[in-house]
PDB file of C-alpha atoms in Angstrom:
ATOM      1  CA  MET X   1       5.270   2.882 -10.475  1.00  0.00           C
ATOM      2  CA  GLY X   2       9.417   2.095 -10.261  1.00  0.00           C
ATOM      3  CA  LEU X   3      10.557  -0.848  -7.978  1.00  0.00           C
ATOM      4  CA  ASN X   4      13.547   1.483  -5.863  1.00  0.00           C
ATOM      5  CA  MET X   5      10.444   3.795  -4.948  1.00  0.00           C
ATOM      6  CA  THR X   6       9.561   4.516  -1.296  1.00  0.00           C
ATOM      7  CA  ARG X   7       6.264   3.894   0.244  1.00  0.00           C
ATOM      8  CA  GLU X   8       5.702   7.724   0.239  1.00  0.00           C
ATOM      9  CA  GLU X   9       6.702   8.058  -2.686  1.00  0.00           C
ATOM     10  CA  LYS X  10       4.369   5.277  -4.557  1.00  0.00           C
ATOM     11  CA  VAL X  11       1.618   6.909  -2.587  1.00  0.00           C
ATOM     12  CA  ASN X  12       2.223  10.043  -4.075  1.00  0.00           C
ATOM     13  CA  ASP X  13       2.428   8.682  -7.589  1.00  0.00           C
ATOM     14  CA  ILE X  14      -1.311   6.985  -6.678  1.00  0.00           C
ATOM     15  CA  ARG X  15      -2.722  10.304  -5.820  1.00  0.00           C
ATOM     16  CA  ARG X  16      -0.989  11.765  -8.881  1.00  0.00           C
ATOM     17  CA  ARG X  17      -2.695   9.271 -11.445  1.00  0.00           C
ATOM     18  CA  LEU X  18      -6.239   9.337  -9.572  1.00  0.00           C
ATOM     19  CA  ARG X  19      -6.091  13.222 -10.027  1.00  0.00           C
ATOM     20  CA  ALA X  20      -5.037  12.687 -13.222  1.00  0.00           C
ATOM     21  CA  ALA X  21      -8.092  10.112 -13.892  1.00  0.00           C
ATOM     22  CA  GLY X  22     -10.075  12.337 -12.050  1.00  0.00           C
ATOM     23  CA  LEU X  23     -10.986   9.993  -9.364  1.00  0.00           C
ATOM     24  CA  THR X  24     -11.672  10.887  -5.840  1.00  0.00           C
ATOM     25  CA  ILE X  25     -11.072   8.577  -2.568  1.00  0.00           C
ATOM     26  CA  THR X  26     -14.753   7.659  -2.488  1.00  0.00           C
ATOM     27  CA  GLU X  27     -15.352   6.722  -5.564  1.00  0.00           C
ATOM     28  CA  VAL X  28     -11.450   4.531  -5.544  1.00  0.00           C
ATOM     29  CA  ALA X  29     -13.730   2.801  -2.407  1.00  0.00           C
ATOM     30  CA  ARG X  30     -17.088   2.058  -3.917  1.00  0.00           C
ATOM     31  CA  GLU X  31     -15.190   0.434  -7.353  1.00  0.00           C
ATOM     32  CA  LEU X  32     -12.680  -1.775  -4.756  1.00  0.00           C
ATOM     33  CA  GLU X  33     -16.396  -1.918  -2.239  1.00  0.00           C
ATOM     34  CA  VAL X  34     -14.337  -0.463   1.130  1.00  0.00           C
ATOM     35  CA  ASP X  35     -14.903   1.632   2.869  1.00  0.00           C
ATOM     36  CA  SER X  36     -13.504   5.284   2.312  1.00  0.00           C
ATOM     37  CA  GLN X  37     -11.998   5.943   5.689  1.00  0.00           C
ATOM     38  CA  ILE X  38     -10.433   2.232   4.842  1.00  0.00           C
ATOM     39  CA  VAL X  39      -8.902   3.867   1.459  1.00  0.00           C
ATOM     40  CA  PHE X  40      -7.888   7.389   2.990  1.00  0.00           C
ATOM     41  CA  ALA X  41      -5.481   5.487   6.169  1.00  0.00           C
ATOM     42  CA  VAL X  42      -4.077   2.989   3.783  1.00  0.00           C
ATOM     43  CA  LEU X  43      -2.570   6.206   2.101  1.00  0.00           C
ATOM     44  CA  SER X  44      -2.116   8.059   4.578  1.00  0.00           C
ATOM     45  CA  GLY X  45      -0.446   4.888   6.222  1.00  0.00           C
ATOM     46  CA  ARG X  46      -2.399   4.974   9.292  1.00  0.00           C
ATOM     47  CA  LEU X  47      -3.110   1.559   8.374  1.00  0.00           C
ATOM     48  CA  LYS X  48       0.320  -0.952   6.674  1.00  0.00           C
ATOM     49  CA  GLY X  49      -2.824  -2.912   4.748  1.00  0.00           C
ATOM     50  CA  ASP X  50      -1.976  -6.021   6.379  1.00  0.00           C
ATOM     51  CA  ARG X  51      -5.370  -7.258   6.725  1.00  0.00           C
ATOM     52  CA  GLY X  52      -8.687  -7.535   5.461  1.00  0.00           C
ATOM     53  CA  ASP X  53     -10.335  -4.198   3.806  1.00  0.00           C
ATOM     54  CA  ALA X  54      -7.204  -3.161   4.233  1.00  0.00           C
ATOM     55  CA  ARG X  55      -5.032  -5.517   2.324  1.00  0.00           C
ATOM     56  CA  ARG X  56      -7.072  -5.633  -0.586  1.00  0.00           C
ATOM     57  CA  VAL X  57      -6.595  -1.880  -1.199  1.00  0.00           C
ATOM     58  CA  ALA X  58      -2.672  -1.933  -0.315  1.00  0.00           C
ATOM     59  CA  ASP X  59      -2.878  -4.850  -2.941  1.00  0.00           C
ATOM     60  CA  ARG X  60      -4.776  -3.088  -5.863  1.00  0.00           C
ATOM     61  CA  PHE X  61      -2.060   0.098  -5.176  1.00  0.00           C
ATOM     62  CA  GLY X  62       0.381  -2.344  -5.681  1.00  0.00           C
ATOM     63  CA  LEU X  63       1.632  -1.282  -1.779  1.00  0.00           C
ATOM     64  CA  ARG X  64       2.603  -3.787   0.131  1.00  0.00           C
ATOM     65  CA  ASP X  65       6.032  -6.427  -0.113  1.00  0.00           C
ATOM     66  CA  GLU X  66       5.539  -8.978  -2.490  1.00  0.00           C
ATOM     67  CA  ARG X  67       8.977 -11.067  -1.625  1.00  0.00           C
ATOM     68  CA  PRO X  68       8.590 -14.528  -0.162  1.00  0.00           C
ATOM     69  CA  VAL X  69       7.943 -14.690   3.842  1.00  0.00           C
ATOM     70  CA  SER X  70      11.326 -16.460   3.872  1.00  0.00           C
ATOM     71  CA  GLU X  71      12.702 -13.335   2.543  1.00  0.00           C
ATOM     72  CA  ARG X  72      11.020 -10.954   4.580  1.00  0.00           C
ATOM     73  CA  LEU X  73      11.859 -13.203   7.671  1.00  0.00           C
ATOM     74  CA  ASP X  74      15.493 -13.661   6.463  1.00  0.00           C
ATOM     75  CA  GLU X  75      16.084  -9.492   6.149  1.00  0.00           C
ATOM     76  CA  ALA X  76      14.491  -8.969   9.430  1.00  0.00           C
ATOM     77  CA  LEU X  77      16.631 -11.031  11.415  1.00  0.00           C
ATOM     78  CA  ARG X  78      19.616  -9.752  10.063  1.00  0.00           C
ATOM     79  CA  VAL X  79      18.510  -6.083  10.821  1.00  0.00           C
ATOM     80  CA  GLY X  80      17.940  -7.579  13.835  1.00  0.00           C
ATOM     81  CA  GLY X  81      21.226  -8.623  14.147  1.00  0.00           C
ATOM     82  CA  ALA X  82      20.733 -11.793  15.029  1.00  0.00           C
ATOM     83  CA  LYS X  83      22.548 -14.593  12.587  1.00  0.00           C
TER      84      LYS X  83
END
């Protein structure tokens, strides 16, 4: 997956790759040892993947922001207008 892909593009790429491999969401969930609804929720955007099983799924799919917390905090404060 490209570095500059949006989350939606990443999810579409993941779905395409799963289809190409002949894998179902249920099979992926079984492999990751999580409920299939968690996988569906992460891929649909209902869960961000911040905690627990959703985090495990998002990590495995490469959907989480891997930048250090300090870098993300600096960005958040700049976006919010704080100096």
